[in-house]
CSV table of C-alpha atoms in Angstrom, one decimal:
chain,number,residue,atom,x,y,z
A,1,LYS,CA,-0.1,-0.1,0.2
A,2,PRO,CA,1.4,3.5,-0.8
A,3,ILE,CA,2.1,5.8,1.8
A,4,GLY,CA,3.5,9.3,2.2
A,5,ALA,CA,2.6,12.9,1.5
A,6,VAL,CA,1.5,12.2,-1.8
A,7,THR,CA,-1.4,9.7,-0.6
A,8,ASP,CA,-2.9,12.6,1.5
A,9,ILE,CA,-2.3,15.8,-1.1
A,10,VAL,CA,-3.8,13.9,-4.2
A,11,PRO,CA,-7.2,12.9,-2.4
A,12,MET,CA,-7.5,16.3,-0.9
A,13,ILE,CA,-7.0,17.8,-4.4
A,14,LEU,CA,-9.7,15.4,-6.1
A,15,HIS,CA,-12.2,16.2,-3.3
A,16,ASN,CA,-11.5,20.1,-3.6
A,17,LEU,CA,-12.5,19.6,-7.4
A,18,GLY,CA,-15.5,17.1,-6.7
A,19,LEU,CA,-13.7,14.4,-8.5
A,20,GLU,CA,-13.1,11.6,-6.0
A,21,ASP,CA,-15.9,9.5,-7.1
A,22,ARG,CA,-15.0,10.0,-10.8
A,23,LEU,CA,-11.2,9.3,-10.8
A,24,THR,CA,-9.1,6.1,-9.7
A,25,VAL,CA,-5.5,7.0,-8.9
A,26,THR,CA,-2.9,4.4,-8.9
A,27,TYR,CA,0.7,5.1,-7.4
A,28,HIS,CA,3.9,4.0,-8.9
A,29,GLY,CA,7.3,4.3,-7.2
A,30,TYR,CA,10.5,5.4,-8.5
A,31,GLN,CA,13.9,5.6,-6.9
A,32,ASN,CA,14.5,9.3,-8.0
A,33,SER,CA,13.1,12.2,-9.7
A,34,THR,CA,15.1,11.5,-12.9
A,35,GLU,CA,13.3,7.8,-13.1
A,36,ALA,CA,10.0,9.3,-12.6
A,37,ALA,CA,10.6,11.7,-15.3
A,38,GLU,CA,11.8,9.3,-17.7
A,39,ALA,CA,8.5,7.4,-16.9
A,40,LEU,CA,6.4,10.5,-17.5
A,41,HIS,CA,8.1,11.2,-20.9
A,42,LYS,CA,7.3,7.6,-22.0
A,43,ASN,CA,3.7,8.0,-20.9
A,44,TYR,CA,4.0,5.1,-18.2
A,45,VAL,CA,2.5,7.8,-15.6
A,46,ASP,CA,0.3,11.0,-16.1
A,47,VAL,CA,1.8,12.8,-13.2
A,48,ILE,CA,5.0,12.6,-11.2
A,49,PHE,CA,5.6,14.0,-7.7
A,50,PRO,CA,7.6,15.3,-5.9
A,51,TYR,CA,9.1,16.9,-9.2
A,52,TYR,CA,11.9,19.0,-8.3
A,53,ASN,CA,11.8,22.3,-10.5
A,54,ASP,CA,14.8,21.8,-12.6
A,55,LEU,CA,15.1,23.5,-16.2
A,56,TRP,CA,17.4,21.0,-17.6
A,57,VAL,CA,15.2,18.1,-16.7
A,58,ALA,CA,12.0,19.9,-18.0
A,59,GLU,CA,13.4,20.6,-21.2
A,60,HIS,CA,15.1,17.4,-21.7
A,61,TYR,CA,12.0,15.4,-20.7
A,62,GLY,CA,9.1,17.8,-22.0
A,63,LEU,CA,7.7,18.7,-18.5
A,64,ILE,CA,5.9,21.3,-17.1
A,65,ASN,CA,5.1,22.1,-13.4
A,66,THR,CA,2.9,23.3,-11.3
A,67,THR,CA,3.4,26.4,-8.8
A,68,ASP,CA,6.0,25.6,-6.5
A,69,MET,CA,4.5,24.0,-3.2
A,70,MET,CA,7.3,24.0,-1.0
A,71,GLU,CA,11.2,24.5,-0.6
A,72,VAL,CA,13.4,21.5,0.2
A,73,ASN,CA,17.0,21.9,1.2
A,74,PHE,CA,20.1,19.9,0.5
A,75,GLN,CA,22.7,18.6,2.7
A,76,ILE,CA,26.0,17.2,2.2
A,77,ILE,CA,26.5,13.9,4.5
A,78,HIS,CA,30.0,12.8,5.4
A,79,ARG,CA,31.7,10.6,8.3
A,80,ARG,CA,32.0,12.2,11.5
A,81,GLY,CA,35.4,14.1,12.1
A,82,PHE,CA,35.8,14.5,8.3
A,83,LYS,CA,36.1,18.0,7.0
A,84,ILE,CA,33.9,19.2,3.9
A,85,ALA,CA,36.9,20.9,2.3
A,86,ASP,CA,38.8,17.4,2.6
A,87,CYS,CA,35.9,15.5,0.7
A,88,GLN,CA,36.7,14.8,-3.0
A,89,LYS,CA,35.1,11.6,-3.7
A,90,TYR,CA,31.3,12.0,-3.9
A,91,ALA,CA,28.9,9.2,-4.1
A,92,ILE,CA,25.7,9.5,-6.8
A,93,VAL,CA,23.0,7.2,-8.0
A,94,ALA,CA,23.7,6.2,-11.4
A,95,SER,CA,19.8,7.2,-12.7
A,96,ASP,CA,19.8,10.7,-10.6
A,97,LEU,CA,20.8,13.4,-13.0
A,98,MET,CA,19.7,15.9,-10.7
A,99,GLN,CA,21.8,14.9,-7.9
A,100,LYS,CA,24.5,14.8,-10.2
A,101,ALA,CA,24.2,18.1,-11.5
A,102,ILE,CA,23.7,19.5,-7.9
A,103,THR,CA,27.0,17.6,-6.8
A,104,LEU,CA,29.3,18.9,-9.6
A,105,LYS,CA,27.6,22.4,-8.9
A,106,GLN,CA,29.2,22.4,-5.4
A,107,LYS,CA,32.4,20.3,-6.3
A,108,ALA,CA,33.1,20.8,-9.8
A,109,ASP,CA,36.4,18.8,-9.5
A,110,ALA,CA,34.8,15.9,-7.6
A,111,GLU,CA,35.4,12.2,-8.2
A,112,LEU,CA,32.2,10.6,-8.9
A,113,VAL,CA,31.6,7.1,-7.2
A,114,VAL,CA,28.5,5.8,-8.9
A,115,VAL,CA,26.2,3.4,-7.1
A,116,ASP,CA,22.4,2.1,-7.8
A,117,SER,CA,20.5,4.0,-4.8
A,118,PHE,CA,20.7,6.7,-2.2
A,119,GLU,CA,20.9,4.1,0.5
A,120,GLU,CA,24.1,2.5,-1.2
A,121,CYS,CA,25.5,6.0,-1.4
A,122,LEU,CA,25.1,6.2,2.3
A,123,GLU,CA,26.9,3.0,2.7
A,124,ALA,CA,29.8,4.0,0.3
A,125,VAL,CA,30.2,7.0,2.8
A,126,LYS,CA,29.9,4.7,5.6
A,127,ASP,CA,32.4,2.3,4.5
A,128,GLY,CA,34.9,4.6,2.9
A,129,ARG,CA,34.4,4.2,-0.7
A,130,ALA,CA,33.1,7.7,-0.7
A,131,ASP,CA,33.9,10.8,1.2
A,132,ALA,CA,30.4,12.4,1.0
A,133,VAL,CA,27.2,12.4,-0.7
A,134,ILE,CA,24.7,15.3,-1.4
A,135,GLY,CA,21.1,14.8,-0.9
A,136,ASN,CA,17.6,16.5,0.1
A,137,ASN,CA,16.6,16.6,3.5
A,138,LEU,CA,13.2,14.9,2.6
A,139,ARG,CA,15.1,11.9,1.4
A,140,MET,CA,17.5,11.7,4.2
A,141,VAL,CA,15.8,12.3,7.3
A,142,LYS,CA,14.7,8.5,7.6
A,143,LEU,CA,17.7,6.9,6.5
A,144,LEU,CA,20.0,9.0,8.8
A,145,HIS,CA,17.8,8.0,11.6
A,146,GLU,CA,18.8,4.5,11.4
A,147,ALA,CA,21.5,3.1,13.9
A,148,ARG,CA,23.9,1.7,11.1
A,149,PHE,CA,24.4,5.3,10.1
A,150,ASN,CA,25.5,6.9,13.3
A,151,ASP,CA,28.7,7.8,12.1
A,152,LEU,CA,27.6,10.0,9.5
A,153,TYR,CA,26.9,13.6,9.9
A,154,ALA,CA,24.7,15.9,7.7
A,155,VAL,CA,25.7,19.5,6.9
A,156,PRO,CA,23.2,22.0,5.4
A,157,ILE,CA,24.4,23.7,2.1
A,158,PHE,CA,23.3,26.9,0.2
A,159,ALA,CA,21.4,24.6,-2.4
A,160,ILE,CA,17.7,24.9,-2.3
A,161,SER,CA,15.0,23.2,-4.8
A,162,THR,CA,11.5,23.7,-5.1
A,163,LEU,CA,8.8,20.7,-5.5
A,164,GLY,CA,5.3,20.5,-7.1
A,165,PHE,CA,3.5,18.2,-9.4
A,166,GLY,CA,5.2,17.5,-12.8
A,167,THR,CA,3.1,16.7,-16.1
A,168,SER,CA,3.8,16.4,-19.6
A,169,VAL,CA,3.8,19.2,-22.1
A,170,ASP,CA,1.4,17.4,-24.1
A,171,ALA,CA,-1.2,17.7,-21.3
A,172,PRO,CA,-1.7,21.5,-20.1
A,173,ALA,CA,-5.2,20.7,-19.4
A,174,LEU,CA,-4.0,18.4,-16.7
A,175,GLN,CA,-1.7,20.9,-15.4
A,176,ILE,CA,-4.1,23.4,-15.1
A,177,LEU,CA,-6.5,21.3,-13.1
A,178,LEU,CA,-3.8,20.3,-10.7
A,179,GLN,CA,-2.9,23.9,-10.2
A,180,HIS,CA,-6.5,24.6,-9.7
A,181,GLY,CA,-6.6,21.9,-7.0
A,182,LEU,CA,-3.5,23.1,-5.2
A,183,GLU,CA,-4.7,26.6,-5.0
A,184,MET,CA,-7.6,25.2,-3.2
A,185,LEU,CA,-5.8,23.4,-0.5
A,186,PRO,CA,-5.3,25.0,3.0
A,187,ARG,CA,-2.2,27.1,3.6
A,188,GLU,CA,0.8,25.0,4.6
A,189,TYR,CA,-1.2,21.7,3.8
A,190,VAL,CA,1.7,20.3,1.7
A,191,SER,CA,4.4,21.1,4.1
A,192,THR,CA,2.5,19.8,7.0
A,193,SER,CA,1.8,16.4,5.3
A,194,PHE,CA,5.4,15.9,4.4
A,195,GLN,CA,6.1,16.7,8.4
A,196,LYS,CA,3.5,14.4,9.5
A,197,TYR,CA,5.2,11.5,7.6
A,198,THR,CA,8.9,12.2,8.4
A,199,VAL,CA,8.0,12.8,12.1
A,200,ALA,CA,6.0,9.6,12.2
A,201,GLU,CA,8.7,7.8,10.9
A,202,ASN,CA,11.5,9.1,12.9
A,203,GLU,CA,10.0,9.0,16.4
A,204,TYR,CA,12.8,8.4,18.8
A,205,THR,CA,11.7,5.0,20.9
A,206,VAL,CA,13.4,3.1,23.7
A,207,TRP,CA,14.2,0.4,21.1
A,208,ASN,CA,15.9,3.0,19.0
A,209,PHE,CA,18.1,4.1,22.0
A,210,VAL,CA,18.9,0.3,22.4
A,211,GLN,CA,19.8,0.0,19.1
A,212,ASN,CA,22.0,3.0,19.0
A,213,HIS,CA,23.5,2.2,22.3
A,214,LEU,CA,23.9,-1.3,22.3
A,215,LEU,CA,27.1,-1.6,24.4
A,216,LEU,CA,25.9,1.0,26.8
A,217,VAL,CA,22.6,-1.0,27.6
A,218,PHE,CA,24.5,-4.4,27.8
A,219,GLY,CA,27.1,-2.6,30.3
A,220,LEU,CA,24.5,-1.2,32.4
A,221,LEU,CA,22.5,-4.5,32.5
A,222,LEU,CA,25.7,-6.2,33.5
A,223,LEU,CA,26.4,-3.9,36.1
A,224,ILE,CA,22.8,-4.3,37.6
A,225,ILE,CA,23.2,-8.0,37.6
A,226,LEU,CA,26.8,-7.9,39.2
A,227,LEU,CA,25.0,-5.9,41.9
A,228,LEU,CA,22.3,-7.9,42.7
């Protein structure tokens, strides 16, 4: 079952337009925005979300986007104790052209370590194959919360993108319809929807503490047993 902000936003748009009983929506997941843009270009899907407002991607794949719905910040992730100035090897996802462009914009002479997924980018930084990776905060928040990436550190950079819905240039009526639906959404509805899922997925529980401080917990348990 699909989850995420889009499953809140799209039904609300359809409701506002009075179309919830007339249209059936199906969701298809993609690894990144470039793969989604390719799917839209090949008519596998009608709409992509989130679509990060990028002129090159828009021209290359024949896309038009709705009004920007919210801003997304980018961060450099590196191992703790590592200085950004010393980062030369950057991990990127092979199919993510936008990530590649942002990486080279930040570090023109970067040595690119190409992998298959963003999760593998973080693994590459963790095991030393790469020095750093650049990604947006929406994508990173869940992965960086996992205990296995405790040694990675995220630093905000001055790179901001905006996101909205993307449609084909051959479907201007659909873009206008989506735009009208977005304008009917309550103020801050989109950002609140994203926040709801990122916060829900990253609540810090007792089990999170145990995972992140396993030796400390076992040490305390052993001390308690010895004192009994």
